[in-house]
């Protein structure tokens, strides 16, 4: 399985501030934020894309969602945020290590599903 920048980050090989960490995932700030609050929930297990996850990952995927809610609340955006998973190049994925984006801090346009939220 090919390594990615997120593999290096989750293993602590690239110094990065963790807003949250547990045995299954870390949360970091996105280096190119698309909204005033833009953080990434990254599992330590390097699943390349959401479609590569299988039944054995069910608890992990649920955990990532719960962490997203808790972290959003801790960051003060629990009342309104968007959770995004890009899957594959056509889905806008650029780092092939599964991750969830939390985007918040400005009004999310109704019907706008892209990460960029023009
Ligand atoms: P995606 O397009 O869904 O694969 O999202 C990848 C995200 O990772 C993009 O929003 C990038 O800005 C972000 N990113 C890439 N490298 C880093 C890094 N070293 N630290 C934090 N965020 C990063």
Short mmCIF file of C-alpha atoms in Angstrom, two decimals, residues 4-18:
data_model
loop_
_atom_site.label_atom_id
_atom_site.label_comp_id
_atom_site.label_asym_id
_atom_site.label_seq_id
_atom_site.Cartn_x
_atom_site.Cartn_y
_atom_site.Cartn_z
CA UNK A 4 1.00 9.42 1.70
CA UNK A 5 1.63 12.66 3.54
CA UNK A 6 -1.19 11.71 5.92
CA UNK A 7 0.53 8.42 6.69
CA UNK A 8 3.63 10.36 7.69
CA UNK A 9 1.58 12.84 9.70
CA UNK A 10 -0.39 10.19 11.60
CA UNK A 11 2.84 8.35 12.44
CA UNK A 12 4.36 11.57 13.74
CA UNK A 13 7.08 11.65 11.08
CA UNK A 14 6.14 15.19 10.03
CA UNK A 15 5.73 17.61 12.94
CA UNK A 16 2.08 18.66 12.86
CA UNK A 17 -0.16 20.05 15.58
CA UNK A 18 -2.82 17.52 16.53
#
